[in-house]
Each structure stands twice: as C-alpha cells, then as structure tokens.
PDB file of C-alpha atoms in Angstrom:
ATOM      1  CA  MET A  30     -36.159 181.536  75.153  1.00 57.00           C
ATOM      2  CA  ILE A  31     -36.474 181.829  71.464  1.00 59.00           C
ATOM      3  CA  GLU A  32     -33.296 184.014  71.391  1.00 62.00           C
ATOM      4  CA  ASN A  33     -31.466 181.280  72.946  1.00 64.00           C
ATOM      5  CA  LEU A  34     -32.762 178.741  70.366  1.00 66.00           C
ATOM      6  CA  LEU A  35     -31.396 181.036  67.736  1.00 71.00           C
ATOM      7  CA  ASP A  36     -27.936 181.183  69.187  1.00 80.00           C
ATOM      8  CA  PRO A  37     -25.337 179.594  66.717  1.00 86.00           C
ATOM      9  CA  ILE A  38     -23.795 177.563  69.478  1.00 84.00           C
ATOM     10  CA  VAL A  39     -27.218 175.952  70.384  1.00 83.00           C
ATOM     11  CA  LEU A  40     -27.999 175.525  66.798  1.00 88.00           C
ATOM     12  CA  PHE A  41     -24.756 173.376  66.466  1.00 91.00           C
ATOM     13  CA  PHE A  42     -26.301 171.141  69.092  1.00 86.00           C
ATOM     14  CA  VAL A  43     -29.458 170.983  67.260  1.00 87.00           C
ATOM     15  CA  ALA A  44     -27.833 169.962  64.135  1.00 92.00           C
ATOM     16  CA  GLY A  45     -25.947 167.331  65.846  1.00 90.00           C
ATOM     17  CA  LEU A  46     -29.268 165.808  67.361  1.00 88.00           C
ATOM     18  CA  ALA A  47     -30.756 166.074  63.939  1.00 92.00           C
ATOM     19  CA  ALA A  48     -27.788 164.157  62.409  1.00 93.00           C
ATOM     20  CA  GLY A  49     -28.123 161.331  64.761  1.00 89.00           C
ATOM     21  CA  VAL A  50     -31.735 161.032  64.583  1.00 88.00           C
ATOM     22  CA  LEU A  51     -31.609 160.960  60.827  1.00 92.00           C
ATOM     23  CA  ARG A  52     -28.809 158.500  60.981  1.00 90.00           C
ATOM     24  CA  SER A  53     -26.202 160.520  59.250  1.00 93.00           C
ATOM     25  CA  ASP A  54     -22.641 159.341  59.305  1.00 91.00           C
ATOM     26  CA  LEU A  55     -21.428 162.553  60.570  1.00 90.00           C
ATOM     27  CA  ARG A  56     -19.074 162.185  63.535  1.00 90.00           C
ATOM     28  CA  LEU A  57     -15.986 164.051  64.876  1.00 89.00           C
ATOM     29  CA  PRO A  58     -12.886 162.017  64.939  1.00 92.00           C
ATOM     30  CA  GLU A  59     -12.348 160.672  68.434  1.00 89.00           C
ATOM     31  CA  ALA A  60      -9.015 162.488  68.712  1.00 91.00           C
ATOM     32  CA  LEU A  61     -10.605 165.769  67.830  1.00 91.00           C
ATOM     33  CA  TYR A  62     -13.315 165.123  70.345  1.00 84.00           C
ATOM     34  CA  GLN A  63     -10.753 164.441  73.122  1.00 86.00           C
ATOM     35  CA  THR A  64      -8.820 167.376  72.108  1.00 90.00           C
ATOM     36  CA  LEU A  65     -11.880 169.724  72.164  1.00 89.00           C
ATOM     37  CA  SER A  66     -12.879 168.481  75.618  1.00 84.00           C
ATOM     38  CA  ILE A  67      -9.304 168.997  77.062  1.00 87.00           C
ATOM     39  CA  TYR A  68      -9.221 172.542  75.593  1.00 90.00           C
ATOM     40  CA  LEU A  69     -12.612 173.483  76.887  1.00 86.00           C
ATOM     41  CA  LEU A  70     -11.802 172.478  80.421  1.00 81.00           C
ATOM     42  CA  ALA A  71      -8.433 174.110  80.455  1.00 87.00           C
ATOM     43  CA  SER A  72      -9.956 177.302  78.953  1.00 88.00           C
ATOM     44  CA  ILE A  73     -12.621 177.481  81.701  1.00 83.00           C
ATOM     45  CA  GLY A  74      -9.950 176.835  84.411  1.00 83.00           C
ATOM     46  CA  LEU A  75      -7.515 179.478  82.799  1.00 88.00           C
ATOM     47  CA  LYS A  76     -10.179 182.142  82.648  1.00 83.00           C
ATOM     48  CA  GLY A  77     -11.368 181.564  86.144  1.00 80.00           C
ATOM     49  CA  GLY A  78      -7.885 181.563  87.433  1.00 84.00           C
ATOM     50  CA  VAL A  79      -7.060 185.026  85.773  1.00 86.00           C
ATOM     51  CA  GLU A  80     -10.322 186.494  87.218  1.00 77.00           C
ATOM     52  CA  LEU A  81      -9.576 184.939  90.580  1.00 78.00           C
ATOM     53  CA  ALA A  82      -6.266 186.709  90.653  1.00 82.00           C
ATOM     54  CA  LEU A  83      -8.068 190.085  90.470  1.00 78.00           C
ATOM     55  CA  ALA A  84     -10.743 189.278  93.092  1.00 73.00           C
ATOM     56  CA  PRO A  85     -10.346 189.370  96.799  1.00 77.00           C
ATOM     57  CA  LEU A  86     -10.059 185.731  98.094  1.00 75.00           C
ATOM     58  CA  ALA A  87     -12.288 186.682 101.257  1.00 79.00           C
ATOM     59  CA  THR A  88     -15.398 186.924  99.177  1.00 85.00           C
ATOM     60  CA  LEU A  89     -15.054 183.425  98.185  1.00 87.00           C
ATOM     61  CA  PHE A  90     -15.436 181.697 101.646  1.00 89.00           C
ATOM     62  CA  THR A  91     -19.241 182.041 102.104  1.00 94.00           C
ATOM     63  CA  PRO A  92     -20.228 181.045  98.561  1.00 94.00           C
ATOM     64  CA  ALA A  93     -17.694 178.074  98.729  1.00 90.00           C
ATOM     65  CA  ALA A  94     -19.244 176.853 102.027  1.00 93.00           C
ATOM     66  CA  ALA A  95     -22.747 177.222 100.370  1.00 95.00           C
ATOM     67  CA  THR A  96     -21.747 175.220  97.372  1.00 93.00           C
ATOM     68  CA  LEU A  97     -20.080 172.494  99.313  1.00 92.00           C
ATOM     69  CA  LEU A  98     -23.438 172.213 101.217  1.00 94.00           C
ATOM     70  CA  LEU A  99     -25.232 172.092  97.885  1.00 95.00           C
ATOM     71  CA  GLY A 100     -23.058 169.459  96.555  1.00 92.00           C
ATOM     72  CA  ILE A 101     -23.890 167.178  99.566  1.00 93.00           C
ATOM     73  CA  THR A 102     -27.733 168.089  99.507  1.00 95.00           C
ATOM     74  CA  VAL A 103     -28.536 167.457  95.897  1.00 96.00           C
ATOM     75  CA  PRO A 104     -27.302 163.771  95.652  1.00 95.00           C
ATOM     76  CA  PHE A 105     -29.125 163.021  98.742  1.00 95.00           C
ATOM     77  CA  VAL A 106     -32.474 164.543  97.505  1.00 96.00           C
ATOM     78  CA  ALA A 107     -32.156 162.873  94.132  1.00 96.00           C
ATOM     79  CA  PHE A 108     -31.439 159.502  96.004  1.00 96.00           C
ATOM     80  CA  VAL A 109     -34.515 159.782  97.980  1.00 95.00           C
ATOM     81  CA  ILE A 110     -36.643 160.633  95.072  1.00 96.00           C
ATOM     82  CA  LEU A 111     -35.249 157.799  93.018  1.00 95.00           C
ATOM     83  CA  GLN A 112     -35.718 155.203  95.763  1.00 93.00           C
ATOM     84  CA  LYS A 113     -38.989 156.263  97.177  1.00 93.00           C
ATOM     85  CA  VAL A 114     -40.934 157.472  94.250  1.00 94.00           C
ATOM     86  CA  GLY A 115     -39.059 155.892  91.209  1.00 92.00           C
ATOM     87  CA  ARG A 116     -38.628 152.595  93.080  1.00 91.00           C
ATOM     88  CA  PHE A 117     -34.957 152.041  91.683  1.00 92.00           C
ATOM     89  CA  ASN A 118     -32.609 149.715  93.569  1.00 91.00           C
ATOM     90  CA  ARG A 119     -29.916 151.157  95.741  1.00 91.00           C
ATOM     91  CA  ALA A 120     -27.079 151.006  93.180  1.00 90.00           C
ATOM     92  CA  ASP A 121     -28.918 152.617  90.378  1.00 91.00           C
ATOM     93  CA  SER A 122     -30.347 155.229  92.790  1.00 94.00           C
ATOM     94  CA  ALA A 123     -26.854 156.105  94.074  1.00 92.00           C
ATOM     95  CA  ALA A 124     -25.306 156.301  90.607  1.00 91.00           C
ATOM     96  CA  LEU A 125     -28.072 158.576  89.279  1.00 95.00           C
ATOM     97  CA  ALA A 126     -27.752 160.651  92.315  1.00 95.00           C
ATOM     98  CA  ALA A 127     -24.053 161.010  91.798  1.00 91.00           C
ATOM     99  CA  HIS A 128     -24.582 162.317  88.218  1.00 92.00           C
ATOM    100  CA  TYR A 129     -27.147 164.885  89.265  1.00 95.00           C
ATOM    101  CA  GLY A 130     -25.174 166.179  92.211  1.00 92.00           C
ATOM    102  CA  SER A 131     -22.123 166.439  89.888  1.00 88.00           C
ATOM    103  CA  VAL A 132     -21.864 168.962  87.236  1.00 89.00           C
ATOM    104  CA  SER A 133     -21.442 169.378  83.449  1.00 89.00           C
ATOM    105  CA  ALA A 134     -18.478 171.711  82.535  1.00 85.00           C
ATOM    106  CA  VAL A 135     -20.049 172.147  79.075  1.00 88.00           C
ATOM    107  CA  THR A 136     -23.278 173.288  80.510  1.00 92.00           C
ATOM    108  CA  PHE A 137     -21.332 175.775  82.666  1.00 92.00           C
ATOM    109  CA  ALA A 138     -19.469 177.084  79.634  1.00 89.00           C
ATOM    110  CA  LEU A 139     -22.910 177.604  77.971  1.00 92.00           C
ATOM    111  CA  ALA A 140     -24.124 179.435  81.054  1.00 94.00           C
ATOM    112  CA  LEU A 141     -21.122 181.704  80.959  1.00 91.00           C
ATOM    113  CA  ALA A 142     -21.638 182.448  77.270  1.00 90.00           C
ATOM    114  CA  TYR A 143     -25.350 183.135  77.818  1.00 92.00           C
ATOM    115  CA  ALA A 144     -24.443 185.440  80.748  1.00 93.00           C
ATOM    116  CA  GLY A 145     -22.104 187.355  78.424  1.00 91.00           C
ATOM    117  CA  LYS A 146     -24.661 187.581  75.614  1.00 89.00           C
ATOM    118  CA  ILE A 147     -27.299 189.185  77.861  1.00 92.00           C
ATOM    119  CA  GLY A 148     -24.853 191.418  79.660  1.00 93.00           C
ATOM    120  CA  VAL A 149     -25.172 189.858  83.234  1.00 94.00           C
ATOM    121  CA  ALA A 150     -22.014 190.124  85.300  1.00 91.00           C
ATOM    122  CA  HIS A 151     -20.986 187.363  87.830  1.00 90.00           C
ATOM    123  CA  GLU A 152     -18.249 186.757  90.230  1.00 90.00           C
ATOM    124  CA  ALA A 153     -14.902 185.750  89.144  1.00 82.00           C
ATOM    125  CA  PHE A 154     -14.676 182.620  91.252  1.00 85.00           C
ATOM    126  CA  MET A 155     -17.478 180.628  89.592  1.00 88.00           C
ATOM    127  CA  PRO A 156     -14.917 178.022  88.109  1.00 86.00           C
ATOM    128  CA  VAL A 157     -13.798 177.385  91.704  1.00 84.00           C
ATOM    129  CA  LEU A 158     -17.458 176.636  92.578  1.00 88.00           C
ATOM    130  CA  LEU A 159     -17.633 174.210  89.744  1.00 85.00           C
ATOM    131  CA  VAL A 160     -14.778 172.223  91.153  1.00 80.00           C
ATOM    132  CA  LEU A 161     -16.316 172.181  94.663  1.00 82.00           C
ATOM    133  CA  LEU A 162     -19.793 170.999  93.425  1.00 84.00           C
ATOM    134  CA  GLU A 163     -18.177 168.178  91.524  1.00 78.00           C
ATOM    135  CA  ILE A 164     -16.100 166.607  94.262  1.00 76.00           C
ATOM    136  CA  PRO A 165     -18.645 165.747  97.043  1.00 83.00           C
ATOM    137  CA  ALA A 166     -21.380 164.264  94.678  1.00 84.00           C
ATOM    138  CA  ILE A 167     -19.222 161.430  93.457  1.00 81.00           C
ATOM    139  CA  ALA A 168     -17.992 160.505  96.763  1.00 82.00           C
ATOM    140  CA  ILE A 169     -21.573 160.540  98.142  1.00 87.00           C
ATOM    141  CA  GLY A 170     -22.770 158.509  95.346  1.00 85.00           C
ATOM    142  CA  VAL A 171     -20.441 155.836  96.182  1.00 81.00           C
ATOM    143  CA  LEU A 172     -21.084 155.971  99.914  1.00 83.00           C
ATOM    144  CA  LEU A 173     -24.838 155.750  99.269  1.00 85.00           C
ATOM    145  CA  ALA A 174     -24.306 152.644  97.097  1.00 82.00           C
ATOM    146  CA  ARG A 175     -22.296 151.021  99.833  1.00 74.00           C
ATOM    147  CA  LEU A 176     -24.249 151.786 102.948  1.00 74.00           C
ATOM    148  CA  GLY A 177     -26.218 148.879 104.028  1.00 58.00           C
ATOM    149  CA  VAL A 178     -24.588 146.425 101.699  1.00 57.00           C
ATOM    150  CA  LYS A 179     -22.668 143.695 103.597  1.00 56.00           C
ATOM    151  CA  GLY A 180     -19.317 142.857 102.308  1.00 57.00           C
ATOM    152  CA  ARG A 181     -18.864 145.653 100.199  1.00 57.00           C
ATOM    153  CA  ARG A 182     -15.855 147.854 101.107  1.00 63.00           C
ATOM    154  CA  ILE A 183     -15.092 151.382  99.891  1.00 62.00           C
ATOM    155  CA  ARG A 184     -11.601 151.677  98.423  1.00 68.00           C
ATOM    156  CA  TRP A 185     -10.805 155.148  99.578  1.00 68.00           C
ATOM    157  CA  ASN A 186      -7.586 155.377  97.690  1.00 73.00           C
ATOM    158  CA  ASP A 187      -9.242 154.561  94.277  1.00 67.00           C
ATOM    159  CA  LEU A 188     -12.111 156.862  95.078  1.00 64.00           C
ATOM    160  CA  ALA A 189      -9.740 159.786  95.916  1.00 70.00           C
ATOM    161  CA  HIS A 190      -7.904 159.257  92.835  1.00 70.00           C
ATOM    162  CA  GLU A 191     -10.869 159.154  90.645  1.00 63.00           C
ATOM    163  CA  VAL A 192     -12.376 162.286  92.279  1.00 62.00           C
ATOM    164  CA  PHE A 193      -9.205 164.450  92.344  1.00 68.00           C
ATOM    165  CA  LEU A 194      -7.273 163.273  89.435  1.00 72.00           C
ATOM    166  CA  GLY A 195      -9.829 162.493  86.898  1.00 69.00           C
ATOM    167  CA  LYS A 196      -9.125 164.437  83.727  1.00 73.00           C
ATOM    168  CA  GLY A 197     -12.043 167.041  84.214  1.00 69.00           C
ATOM    169  CA  ILE A 198     -11.135 167.989  87.877  1.00 72.00           C
ATOM    170  CA  PHE A 199      -7.368 167.961  87.141  1.00 82.00           C
ATOM    171  CA  LEU A 200      -7.702 170.194  84.181  1.00 82.00           C
ATOM    172  CA  LEU A 201      -9.867 172.672  85.816  1.00 78.00           C
ATOM    173  CA  LEU A 202      -7.585 172.850  88.898  1.00 83.00           C
ATOM    174  CA  ALA A 203      -4.451 173.117  86.719  1.00 88.00           C
ATOM    175  CA  GLY A 204      -6.025 175.859  84.608  1.00 87.00           C
ATOM    176  CA  LEU A 205      -7.197 177.627  87.815  1.00 85.00           C
ATOM    177  CA  THR A 206      -3.675 177.465  89.274  1.00 90.00           C
ATOM    178  CA  ILE A 207      -1.918 178.603  86.064  1.00 93.00           C
ATOM    179  CA  GLY A 208      -4.241 181.473  85.490  1.00 90.00           C
ATOM    180  CA  PHE A 209      -4.085 182.645  89.155  1.00 88.00           C
ATOM    181  CA  LEU A 210      -0.339 182.465  89.223  1.00 92.00           C
ATOM    182  CA  ALA A 211       0.389 183.948  85.846  1.00 92.00           C
ATOM    183  CA  GLY A 212      -2.174 186.817  86.294  1.00 89.00           C
ATOM    184  CA  PRO A 213      -3.976 188.678  83.547  1.00 88.00           C
ATOM    185  CA  GLU A 214      -0.863 190.564  82.073  1.00 91.00           C
ATOM    186  CA  ARG A 215       1.001 187.362  81.449  1.00 92.00           C
ATOM    187  CA  MET A 216      -1.886 185.490  80.159  1.00 92.00           C
ATOM    188  CA  VAL A 217      -2.691 187.980  77.380  1.00 92.00           C
ATOM    189  CA  LYS A 218      -0.409 186.289  74.948  1.00 93.00           C
ATOM    190  CA  LEU A 219      -2.643 183.187  75.231  1.00 93.00           C
ATOM    191  CA  ASP A 220      -5.993 184.977  74.568  1.00 92.00           C
ATOM    192  CA  PRO A 221      -5.972 184.250  70.806  1.00 92.00           C
ATOM    193  CA  LEU A 222      -6.111 180.554  71.605  1.00 92.00           C
ATOM    194  CA  PHE A 223      -7.958 180.100  74.884  1.00 91.00           C
ATOM    195  CA  VAL A 224     -10.393 183.136  74.643  1.00 86.00           C
ATOM    196  CA  ASN A 225     -10.877 184.174  70.925  1.00 91.00           C
ATOM    197  CA  LEU A 226     -11.339 180.500  69.635  1.00 92.00           C
ATOM    198  CA  PHE A 227     -13.471 179.372  72.617  1.00 88.00           C
ATOM    199  CA  PRO A 228     -16.859 179.822  71.048  1.00 89.00           C
ATOM    200  CA  GLY A 229     -15.938 178.013  68.005  1.00 91.00           C
ATOM    201  CA  ALA A 230     -14.490 175.199  69.767  1.00 90.00           C
ATOM    202  CA  LEU A 231     -17.619 174.828  71.916  1.00 87.00           C
ATOM    203  CA  ALA A 232     -19.814 174.826  68.963  1.00 89.00           C
ATOM    204  CA  LEU A 233     -17.959 171.968  67.400  1.00 92.00           C
ATOM    205  CA  PHE A 234     -18.041 170.134  70.753  1.00 86.00           C
ATOM    206  CA  LEU A 235     -21.848 170.689  71.089  1.00 84.00           C
ATOM    207  CA  LEU A 236     -22.301 169.295  67.532  1.00 90.00           C
ATOM    208  CA  GLU A 237     -20.639 166.050  68.598  1.00 88.00           C
ATOM    209  CA  MET A 238     -22.685 165.926  71.888  1.00 83.00           C
ATOM    210  CA  GLY A 239     -25.740 166.376  69.970  1.00 86.00           C
ATOM    211  CA  ILE A 240     -24.946 163.257  67.910  1.00 89.00           C
ATOM    212  CA  VAL A 241     -24.026 161.501  71.096  1.00 84.00           C
ATOM    213  CA  ALA A 242     -27.219 162.633  72.998  1.00 81.00           C
ATOM    214  CA  SER A 243     -29.428 161.431  70.085  1.00 86.00           C
ATOM    215  CA  GLN A 244     -28.091 157.974  70.387  1.00 80.00           C
ATOM    216  CA  ARG A 245     -29.275 157.883  74.037  1.00 80.00           C
ATOM    217  CA  LEU A 246     -32.739 158.879  73.005  1.00 77.00           C
ATOM    218  CA  TYR A 247     -33.484 155.359  71.801  1.00 77.00           C
ATOM    219  CA  ASP A 248     -33.018 154.219  75.289  1.00 75.00           C
ATOM    220  CA  LEU A 249     -35.819 156.014  76.401  1.00 75.00           C
ATOM    221  CA  ARG A 250     -38.332 153.373  75.375  1.00 74.00           C
ATOM    222  CA  ARG A 251     -36.586 150.998  77.912  1.00 73.00           C
ATOM    223  CA  THR A 252     -36.063 153.442  80.894  1.00 75.00           C
ATOM    224  CA  GLY A 253     -39.738 154.552  81.191  1.00 79.00           C
ATOM    225  CA  LEU A 254     -41.597 157.827  81.523  1.00 87.00           C
ATOM    226  CA  PHE A 255     -40.355 158.158  85.220  1.00 92.00           C
ATOM    227  CA  LEU A 256     -36.871 158.705  84.021  1.00 92.00           C
ATOM    228  CA  VAL A 257     -37.892 161.346  81.573  1.00 92.00           C
ATOM    229  CA  GLY A 258     -39.929 163.222  84.020  1.00 94.00           C
ATOM    230  CA  PHE A 259     -36.883 162.928  86.585  1.00 96.00           C
ATOM    231  CA  GLY A 260     -34.400 164.233  83.939  1.00 95.00           C
ATOM    232  CA  VAL A 261     -36.609 167.356  83.390  1.00 96.00           C
ATOM    233  CA  LEU A 262     -38.002 168.066  86.911  1.00 97.00           C
ATOM    234  CA  MET A 263     -34.845 167.278  89.057  1.00 97.00           C
ATOM    235  CA  PRO A 264     -32.710 169.986  87.273  1.00 97.00           C
ATOM    236  CA  LEU A 265     -35.517 172.422  88.164  1.00 97.00           C
ATOM    237  CA  LEU A 266     -35.550 171.441  91.624  1.00 97.00           C
ATOM    238  CA  SER A 267     -31.627 171.512  91.922  1.00 97.00           C
ATOM    239  CA  ALA A 268     -31.606 174.945  90.163  1.00 97.00           C
ATOM    240  CA  SER A 269     -33.982 176.207  92.893  1.00 97.00           C
ATOM    241  CA  LEU A 270     -31.673 174.877  95.582  1.00 97.00           C
ATOM    242  CA  GLY A 271     -28.607 176.443  93.752  1.00 97.00           C
ATOM    243  CA  LEU A 272     -30.432 179.735  93.486  1.00 97.00           C
ATOM    244  CA  ALA A 273     -31.158 179.609  97.197  1.00 97.00           C
ATOM    245  CA  ALA A 274     -27.507 178.817  97.997  1.00 97.00           C
ATOM    246  CA  GLY A 275     -26.439 181.915  95.742  1.00 96.00           C
ATOM    247  CA  VAL A 276     -28.891 184.430  97.437  1.00 96.00           C
ATOM    248  CA  LEU A 277     -28.079 183.098 101.016  1.00 95.00           C
ATOM    249  CA  SER A 278     -24.344 183.455 100.493  1.00 95.00           C
ATOM    250  CA  GLY A 279     -24.638 187.040  99.229  1.00 94.00           C
ATOM    251  CA  MET A 280     -23.761 186.376  95.582  1.00 96.00           C
ATOM    252  CA  SER A 281     -24.856 188.718  92.783  1.00 95.00           C
ATOM    253  CA  ALA A 282     -27.861 187.792  90.456  1.00 96.00           C
ATOM    254  CA  GLY A 283     -25.413 186.746  87.742  1.00 96.00           C
ATOM    255  CA  GLY A 284     -23.383 184.516  90.025  1.00 96.00           C
ATOM    256  CA  SER A 285     -26.579 183.011  91.565  1.00 97.00           C
ATOM    257  CA  ALA A 286     -27.907 182.149  88.033  1.00 97.00           C
ATOM    258  CA  ILE A 287     -24.758 180.376  87.051  1.00 96.00           C
ATOM    259  CA  LEU A 288     -24.821 178.543  90.341  1.00 97.00           C
ATOM    260  CA  ALA A 289     -28.314 177.462  89.705  1.00 97.00           C
ATOM    261  CA  THR A 290     -27.208 176.318  86.348  1.00 97.00           C
ATOM    262  CA  LEU A 291     -24.486 174.201  87.862  1.00 96.00           C
ATOM    263  CA  ALA A 292     -26.761 172.585  90.304  1.00 96.00           C
ATOM    264  CA  ALA A 293     -29.180 171.776  87.532  1.00 97.00           C
ATOM    265  CA  SER A 294     -26.585 170.276  85.294  1.00 94.00           C
ATOM    266  CA  ALA A 295     -25.656 166.482  85.423  1.00 92.00           C
ATOM    267  CA  SER A 296     -22.191 164.897  84.696  1.00 87.00           C
ATOM    268  CA  TYR A 297     -21.762 162.799  81.641  1.00 80.00           C
ATOM    269  CA  ILE A 298     -17.931 162.553  81.878  1.00 73.00           C
ATOM    270  CA  ALA A 299     -16.511 162.447  85.526  1.00 72.00           C
ATOM    271  CA  ALA A 300     -19.397 160.727  87.193  1.00 80.00           C
ATOM    272  CA  PRO A 301     -19.897 157.822  84.493  1.00 79.00           C
ATOM    273  CA  ALA A 302     -16.246 157.070  84.836  1.00 68.00           C
ATOM    274  CA  ALA A 303     -16.344 156.963  88.634  1.00 74.00           C
ATOM    275  CA  MET A 304     -19.495 154.881  88.886  1.00 79.00           C
ATOM    276  CA  ARG A 305     -18.384 152.548  86.271  1.00 75.00           C
ATOM    277  CA  ASP A 306     -15.339 151.521  88.476  1.00 69.00           C
ATOM    278  CA  ALA A 307     -16.959 152.182  92.011  1.00 73.00           C
ATOM    279  CA  VAL A 308     -20.478 150.938  91.439  1.00 80.00           C
ATOM    280  CA  PRO A 309     -20.318 148.453  88.611  1.00 81.00           C
ATOM    281  CA  GLU A 310     -23.635 146.938  89.600  1.00 86.00           C
ATOM    282  CA  ALA A 311     -25.541 150.199  88.576  1.00 86.00           C
ATOM    283  CA  ASN A 312     -26.964 150.071  85.033  1.00 86.00           C
ATOM    284  CA  PRO A 313     -25.143 152.587  82.532  1.00 85.00           C
ATOM    285  CA  THR A 314     -28.188 152.859  80.295  1.00 83.00           C
ATOM    286  CA  LEU A 315     -30.089 154.547  83.138  1.00 88.00           C
ATOM    287  CA  TYR A 316     -27.513 157.215  84.159  1.00 90.00           C
ATOM    288  CA  LEU A 317     -26.188 158.031  80.702  1.00 85.00           C
ATOM    289  CA  THR A 318     -29.586 158.232  79.262  1.00 88.00           C
ATOM    290  CA  ALA A 319     -30.963 160.441  82.022  1.00 91.00           C
ATOM    291  CA  SER A 320     -27.813 162.811  82.189  1.00 92.00           C
ATOM    292  CA  LEU A 321     -26.948 163.025  78.451  1.00 87.00           C
ATOM    293  CA  GLY A 322     -30.025 162.000  76.799  1.00 87.00           C
ATOM    294  CA  ILE A 323     -32.607 164.010  78.733  1.00 91.00           C
ATOM    295  CA  THR A 324     -31.046 166.583  80.943  1.00 94.00           C
ATOM    296  CA  PHE A 325     -28.224 167.837  78.877  1.00 92.00           C
ATOM    297  CA  PRO A 326     -30.422 168.537  75.873  1.00 92.00           C
ATOM    298  CA  PHE A 327     -33.057 170.125  78.223  1.00 94.00           C
ATOM    299  CA  ASN A 328     -30.537 172.437  79.778  1.00 94.00           C
ATOM    300  CA  VAL A 329     -28.954 173.488  76.437  1.00 91.00           C
ATOM    301  CA  VAL A 330     -32.177 174.409  74.898  1.00 89.00           C
ATOM    302  CA  PHE A 331     -34.629 175.447  77.530  1.00 93.00           C
ATOM    303  CA  GLY A 332     -32.932 175.144  80.951  1.00 95.00           C
ATOM    304  CA  ILE A 333     -30.354 177.909  81.063  1.00 95.00           C
ATOM    305  CA  PRO A 334     -32.853 180.754  80.132  1.00 95.00           C
ATOM    306  CA  ILE A 335     -35.319 179.313  82.650  1.00 96.00           C
ATOM    307  CA  TYR A 336     -32.749 179.423  85.493  1.00 97.00           C
ATOM    308  CA  PHE A 337     -31.720 183.040  84.468  1.00 97.00           C
ATOM    309  CA  TRP A 338     -35.390 184.110  84.379  1.00 96.00           C
ATOM    310  CA  MET A 339     -35.918 182.380  87.751  1.00 97.00           C
ATOM    311  CA  THR A 340     -33.027 184.377  89.209  1.00 97.00           C
ATOM    312  CA  ALA A 341     -34.182 187.675  87.619  1.00 96.00           C
ATOM    313  CA  THR A 342     -37.542 187.135  89.124  1.00 96.00           C
ATOM    314  CA  VAL A 343     -36.197 186.282  92.766  1.00 96.00           C
ATOM    315  CA  PHE A 344     -33.834 189.288  92.797  1.00 95.00           C
ATOM    316  CA  SER A 345     -36.671 191.566  91.643  1.00 95.00           C
ATOM    317  CA  TRP A 346     -38.619 190.539  94.612  1.00 94.00           C
ATOM    318  CA  LEU A 347     -35.720 190.987  96.980  1.00 89.00           C
ATOM    319  CA  ARG A 348     -35.185 194.555  95.927  1.00 76.00           C
TER     320      ARG A 348
END
C-alpha cells in the first residue's frame, strides 16, 4: 500500500488534488487534456490489439461471457442498493448504477502499470474485456431509468450511437483492431510514441484528474454520508464480483486482479455523457461526485493494491 502511494504516477494525482484543494490556478490547457485522453485510450487499445494477435482467440470466449454477465450484474446490484438502502429516486439510482457498472479506462491503465511494477502477468485480451464491460452498463442504466415510467420512450438509435460510437469505446475498438491487424512486428515503429511515453502521459493526465476530482469534493457536503460510503464500499463489492468472474472463467491471478479492478472502477467520461442525454432528469452532482470525487481517488490511492491483495489471497486458498 505504502509502495503504491510513493509511485510517481500516483503522486502526480495527489499533487493535483492538493492544487485543487489549495485553490492553485494550475490547470492543463483543455486541448492538452483532450489530447492526453485520446492518446491514453488509443495506446491501451493498440497494446491490447498487439497482444491479442499473439494469443489464441479460443481462450477469450469464457472470460468474455463472464465479463458480459458481470457488466449486467453490477449495475443491477448498485441500482437495488441505491433505491432500497439509499432511498434515491429511480432516475438518480439508474444513472449512478450505470456509472458503477461502466468502467474507467484510466483506472484500467493504472492497474496495468501496477501489475507490471509488481511483476504480475495477465492475459493479453484484457482491453477486450474493458470494452465488453463498458457496453451493457450504460444500456442497462437507461433501461432501469425508463422502466415503469409512463410516456418515456427509449430512443434505441441514439442509445446505440452513444454506446458504440462514443469517443472512449470507438478509440479502444479502433486501437484493438489496428494493433491486431498490424501485429507486433509492424507496430514496433510506433513503440517510442505509444509505449515509451505512456507513463509520462498518464502522469500528466492524473495531475489534471486530481484537480478535477478536488472540485467534486466540495459537493460531498450536499450529497451526504451515504454517497461517501457507497463510493467506497460499492467498488469493494464489485471487485469481489469481478474476482469471482475471473476465477470461475479460468483466468490467471493477474487477469482476475485486473478484472476485479475494472469491475470496481466507475466511469466519469462515457457514462456521464450518455446519462446527460438519455436520463436528463438525473442529478449530475450525484453521479459525478460519486464516480470522480470519491471512487476514482479511492481506487488510485488504495483500491488497486487492495484488489490485487484480495486476488492473491483467494488464489493462495485455491492452490
């Protein structure tokens, strides 16, 4: 845990949090922030595509099915907790559930970096599972918001466009396809850009995310203690479900740990955009504060080491 706190990438995030809390005027230019976002998504997709080209596709089927089931289960569980325990209305419960069923590509990148740092190997197809986990959660969030509400129609075309052609999913799919078709030998010439510079770009992106996250901390006074507890405990529950999915589908310890991290992450890019258009009656303060102000900092600083420890413990029991 302490070792993770001293990781320079994590320290960049902490520096961003401190800058925001102390009201520094530090901010990355919007154009640079968008460029880094595109770069990170494309890099993750390309790396996954290259590794996927080297792996037998037959090994992907069972983990993919388990991941899709996980992507359906987590938002339903979150929705029930938010409605029955938190007493949130249907729209807010559905929007929050979509965020917690969806994933954070940056948290995924941090999990990959953490696995590399501690020397834990994992399956090559993890970026594919990232995409598979992202897709159902947004659709289910919209469905949960609409079910039982008279006069509200689901615009399936708009929903499909948002899910499949949103920036995050499109870049990941494009990167996977390019990396898979080009193969490792042709992709070597791009390594200086998409491999060697990746840690530095991730550090700069997390500096900005720390600043943005600090701005959501002030909303905690309005959202109450329940949302704070949900933003910390729901990732732990989701990680447990992700770990179970990894173990039952025959994945390695490293792959199971990363899948647990994916399940524990909460979207703050794709899901907010989709919910803003599809469920406008939901309160953005709730889902942005929870995903970006609570869960993302928790996962960056504490969550990822916890999920890897959970996985190592479970696999030691299974030996």
